[in-house]
Amino acid sequence: METIQIAIDGPAGAGKSTIAKRLADHLGFAYLDTGAMYRAVTWKAMKLNVDLEDEEAFGFLSQTRFDYIKGSLTLDGEPLGDEIRSREVSNNVSLVSSHQSVRETLVKRQQRLADNLNVVMDGRDIGTHVLPDADFKFFLTANVATRAQRRFKENVKRGIHIPLEDLKQEIIKRDEFDSNRTISPLKPASDAIVIDSSNMTIDEVINTIEVKVREEDSNGFN
Ligand code: DC
């Protein structure tokens, strides 16, 4: 069976996860959050007390399992919870995701997870590296103030309290790191549709994407 793959990339706080998840629900597709996988690896590395700067220390990845079970990603058989959204994990995940061997391993796992699924996958390098042949590629952006504000609200809902200005500085730092790393830096694929969501509601963005997907898809998936 032909499957449909939708790649959604963009910087932190552009609304990718909310949008990708709801889009997947609307279309009846699986949703794979690749940022959650980098976060989970960071969380596990911190738990194992390894030196995060030392790429060699990530050998534990060969004994680390990711599965997609009943609509959710699991790490070593356990569902991923809010522990991967902590400030410590957020501030270390860029470093961890800049290690080449970590990326190579996770990209392979992500490709395997997406295989044979109708899927919406979000991240930084989905359209450029993970699913270069995706049927649809979107790159979501928004200005830093809007993104910090969105993260702030998301955090409040989760009971995490980080001052807005701190969040803004952390986002700027993470963007800078993610955009300038040598391996798979954050950038739109040449064939991605770029959507600036600064002045759009989440529903407007989802609608824009859904209209394009439904218009252009010739497989009649619904
Ligand atoms: O989307 P997020 O903020 O949860 O992602 C966490 C970090 O993981 C982000 O700083 C960059 C990294 N990441 C990546 O390098 N490649 C991906 N495909 C997804 C996330």
PDB file of N, CA and C in Angstrom, residues 5 9 32 34 37-38 41 61 66 97 99-115 121 123-132 181 183-184:
ATOM      1  N   GLN A   5       3.612  10.463   3.608  1.00  0.00           N
ATOM      2  CA  GLN A   5       4.480  11.002   4.658  1.00  0.00           C
ATOM      3  C   GLN A   5       4.479  12.524   4.595  1.00  0.00           C
ATOM      4  N   ASP A   9       9.034  20.692   9.720  1.00  0.00           N
ATOM      5  CA  ASP A   9      10.247  21.128  10.411  1.00  0.00           C
ATOM      6  C   ASP A   9      10.109  22.571  10.840  1.00  0.00           C
ATOM      7  N   LEU A  32       4.710  11.233  14.776  1.00  0.00           N
ATOM      8  CA  LEU A  32       6.009  10.934  15.397  1.00  0.00           C
ATOM      9  C   LEU A  32       6.765  12.226  15.685  1.00  0.00           C
ATOM     10  N   THR A  34      10.016  13.729  16.627  1.00  0.00           N
ATOM     11  CA  THR A  34      11.428  13.319  16.695  1.00  0.00           C
ATOM     12  C   THR A  34      12.195  14.118  17.761  1.00  0.00           C
ATOM     13  N   MET A  37      12.371  12.219  20.782  1.00  0.00           N
ATOM     14  CA  MET A  37      13.381  11.157  20.798  1.00  0.00           C
ATOM     15  C   MET A  37      14.742  11.713  21.231  1.00  0.00           C
ATOM     16  N   TYR A  38      15.114  12.896  20.704  1.00  0.00           N
ATOM     17  CA  TYR A  38      16.380  13.515  21.147  1.00  0.00           C
ATOM     18  C   TYR A  38      16.301  13.871  22.633  1.00  0.00           C
ATOM     19  N   VAL A  41      16.700  10.652  24.691  1.00  0.00           N
ATOM     20  CA  VAL A  41      18.096  10.211  24.753  1.00  0.00           C
ATOM     21  C   VAL A  41      18.873  11.096  25.739  1.00  0.00           C
ATOM     22  N   LEU A  61      23.014   3.750  23.352  1.00  0.00           N
ATOM     23  CA  LEU A  61      21.918   3.804  22.365  1.00  0.00           C
ATOM     24  C   LEU A  61      21.659   2.455  21.705  1.00  0.00           C
ATOM     25  N   PHE A  66      13.151   2.360  20.909  1.00  0.00           N
ATOM     26  CA  PHE A  66      12.023   3.269  20.678  1.00  0.00           C
ATOM     27  C   PHE A  66      10.956   2.490  19.928  1.00  0.00           C
ATOM     28  N   SER A  97      22.039  16.436  20.543  1.00  0.00           N
ATOM     29  CA  SER A  97      21.608  16.205  19.159  1.00  0.00           C
ATOM     30  C   SER A  97      22.637  16.693  18.145  1.00  0.00           C
ATOM     31  N   HIS A  99      25.740  15.487  18.245  1.00  0.00           N
ATOM     32  CA  HIS A  99      26.697  14.389  18.065  1.00  0.00           C
ATOM     33  C   HIS A  99      26.303  13.560  16.832  1.00  0.00           C
ATOM     34  N   GLN A 100      27.263  13.401  15.936  1.00  0.00           N
ATOM     35  CA  GLN A 100      26.959  12.719  14.673  1.00  0.00           C
ATOM     36  C   GLN A 100      26.404  11.304  14.859  1.00  0.00           C
ATOM     37  N   SER A 101      27.020  10.536  15.771  1.00  0.00           N
ATOM     38  CA  SER A 101      26.582   9.141  15.912  1.00  0.00           C
ATOM     39  C   SER A 101      25.179   9.068  16.522  1.00  0.00           C
ATOM     40  N   VAL A 102      24.856  10.024  17.390  1.00  0.00           N
ATOM     41  CA  VAL A 102      23.502  10.058  17.974  1.00  0.00           C
ATOM     42  C   VAL A 102      22.510  10.338  16.845  1.00  0.00           C
ATOM     43  N   ARG A 103      22.842  11.301  16.001  1.00  0.00           N
ATOM     44  CA  ARG A 103      21.921  11.629  14.902  1.00  0.00           C
ATOM     45  C   ARG A 103      21.768  10.444  13.944  1.00  0.00           C
ATOM     46  N   GLU A 104      22.894   9.832  13.591  1.00  0.00           N
ATOM     47  CA  GLU A 104      22.802   8.714  12.637  1.00  0.00           C
ATOM     48  C   GLU A 104      21.897   7.615  13.187  1.00  0.00           C
ATOM     49  N   THR A 105      22.083   7.302  14.465  1.00  0.00           N
ATOM     50  CA  THR A 105      21.271   6.240  15.064  1.00  0.00           C
ATOM     51  C   THR A 105      19.800   6.645  15.085  1.00  0.00           C
ATOM     52  N   LEU A 106      19.523   7.857  15.535  1.00  0.00           N
ATOM     53  CA  LEU A 106      18.112   8.257  15.658  1.00  0.00           C
ATOM     54  C   LEU A 106      17.444   8.417  14.291  1.00  0.00           C
ATOM     55  N   VAL A 107      18.184   8.916  13.315  1.00  0.00           N
ATOM     56  CA  VAL A 107      17.588   9.060  11.971  1.00  0.00           C
ATOM     57  C   VAL A 107      17.170   7.681  11.448  1.00  0.00           C
ATOM     58  N   LYS A 108      18.049   6.675  11.626  1.00  0.00           N
ATOM     59  CA  LYS A 108      17.699   5.314  11.173  1.00  0.00           C
ATOM     60  C   LYS A 108      16.457   4.801  11.895  1.00  0.00           C
ATOM     61  N   ARG A 109      16.398   5.023  13.205  1.00  0.00           N
ATOM     62  CA  ARG A 109      15.231   4.573  13.985  1.00  0.00           C
ATOM     63  C   ARG A 109      13.971   5.286  13.498  1.00  0.00           C
ATOM     64  N   GLN A 110      14.116   6.581  13.229  1.00  0.00           N
ATOM     65  CA  GLN A 110      12.942   7.362  12.792  1.00  0.00           C
ATOM     66  C   GLN A 110      12.444   6.863  11.433  1.00  0.00           C
ATOM     67  N   GLN A 111      13.401   6.555  10.558  1.00  0.00           N
ATOM     68  CA  GLN A 111      12.995   6.055   9.236  1.00  0.00           C
ATOM     69  C   GLN A 111      12.284   4.714   9.380  1.00  0.00           C
ATOM     70  N   ARG A 112      12.801   3.878  10.285  1.00  0.00           N
ATOM     71  CA  ARG A 112      12.188   2.561  10.492  1.00  0.00           C
ATOM     72  C   ARG A 112      10.788   2.708  11.088  1.00  0.00           C
ATOM     73  N   LEU A 113      10.657   3.620  12.054  1.00  0.00           N
ATOM     74  CA  LEU A 113       9.340   3.821  12.678  1.00  0.00           C
ATOM     75  C   LEU A 113       8.313   4.316  11.654  1.00  0.00           C
ATOM     76  N   ALA A 114       8.780   5.150  10.711  1.00  0.00           N
ATOM     77  CA  ALA A 114       7.843   5.755   9.744  1.00  0.00           C
ATOM     78  C   ALA A 114       7.487   4.810   8.608  1.00  0.00           C
ATOM     79  N   ASP A 115       8.296   3.761   8.470  1.00  0.00           N
ATOM     80  CA  ASP A 115       8.113   2.838   7.368  1.00  0.00           C
ATOM     81  C   ASP A 115       6.707   2.239   7.391  1.00  0.00           C
ATOM     82  N   MET A 121       5.471  13.643  10.678  1.00  0.00           N
ATOM     83  CA  MET A 121       6.665  13.596  11.528  1.00  0.00           C
ATOM     84  C   MET A 121       7.191  15.006  11.690  1.00  0.00           C
ATOM     85  N   GLY A 123      10.182  17.793  13.340  1.00  0.00           N
ATOM     86  CA  GLY A 123      11.555  17.869  13.844  1.00  0.00           C
ATOM     87  C   GLY A 123      12.296  19.045  13.244  1.00  0.00           C
ATOM     88  N   ARG A 124      13.578  18.819  12.953  1.00  0.00           N
ATOM     89  CA  ARG A 124      14.418  19.875  12.378  1.00  0.00           C
ATOM     90  C   ARG A 124      14.954  19.478  11.004  1.00  0.00           C
ATOM     91  N   ASP A 125      15.088  18.165  10.791  1.00  0.00           N
ATOM     92  CA  ASP A 125      15.758  17.673   9.574  1.00  0.00           C
ATOM     93  C   ASP A 125      14.907  16.617   8.875  1.00  0.00           C
ATOM     94  N   ILE A 126      13.610  16.670   9.083  1.00  0.00           N
ATOM     95  CA  ILE A 126      12.768  15.602   8.517  1.00  0.00           C
ATOM     96  C   ILE A 126      12.736  15.715   6.990  1.00  0.00           C
ATOM     97  N   GLY A 127      12.424  16.909   6.497  1.00  0.00           N
ATOM     98  CA  GLY A 127      12.362  17.098   5.041  1.00  0.00           C
ATOM     99  C   GLY A 127      13.723  17.006   4.372  1.00  0.00           C
ATOM    100  N   THR A 128      14.786  17.342   5.122  1.00  0.00           N
ATOM    101  CA  THR A 128      16.116  17.333   4.500  1.00  0.00           C
ATOM    102  C   THR A 128      16.818  15.969   4.618  1.00  0.00           C
ATOM    103  N   HIS A 129      16.633  15.251   5.740  1.00  0.00           N
ATOM    104  CA  HIS A 129      17.394  14.009   5.934  1.00  0.00           C
ATOM    105  C   HIS A 129      16.583  12.761   6.254  1.00  0.00           C
ATOM    106  N   VAL A 130      15.604  12.916   7.142  1.00  0.00           N
ATOM    107  CA  VAL A 130      14.922  11.694   7.612  1.00  0.00           C
ATOM    108  C   VAL A 130      13.987  11.151   6.526  1.00  0.00           C
ATOM    109  N   LEU A 131      13.155  12.035   5.985  1.00  0.00           N
ATOM    110  CA  LEU A 131      12.221  11.615   4.933  1.00  0.00           C
ATOM    111  C   LEU A 131      12.413  12.524   3.711  1.00  0.00           C
ATOM    112  N   PRO A 132      13.573  12.404   3.039  1.00  0.00           N
ATOM    113  CA  PRO A 132      13.822  13.329   1.916  1.00  0.00           C
ATOM    114  C   PRO A 132      12.788  13.173   0.792  1.00  0.00           C
ATOM    115  N   ARG A 181      24.954  24.044  13.627  1.00  0.00           N
ATOM    116  CA  ARG A 181      25.733  22.813  13.799  1.00  0.00           C
ATOM    117  C   ARG A 181      26.098  22.283  12.408  1.00  0.00           C
ATOM    118  N   ILE A 183      26.323  19.113  11.312  1.00  0.00           N
ATOM    119  CA  ILE A 183      25.536  17.999  10.773  1.00  0.00           C
ATOM    120  C   ILE A 183      24.057  18.348  10.797  1.00  0.00           C
ATOM    121  N   SER A 184      23.413  18.208   9.668  1.00  0.00           N
ATOM    122  CA  SER A 184      21.969  18.459   9.524  1.00  0.00           C
ATOM    123  C   SER A 184      21.495  19.716  10.249  1.00  0.00           C
TER     124      SER A 184
END
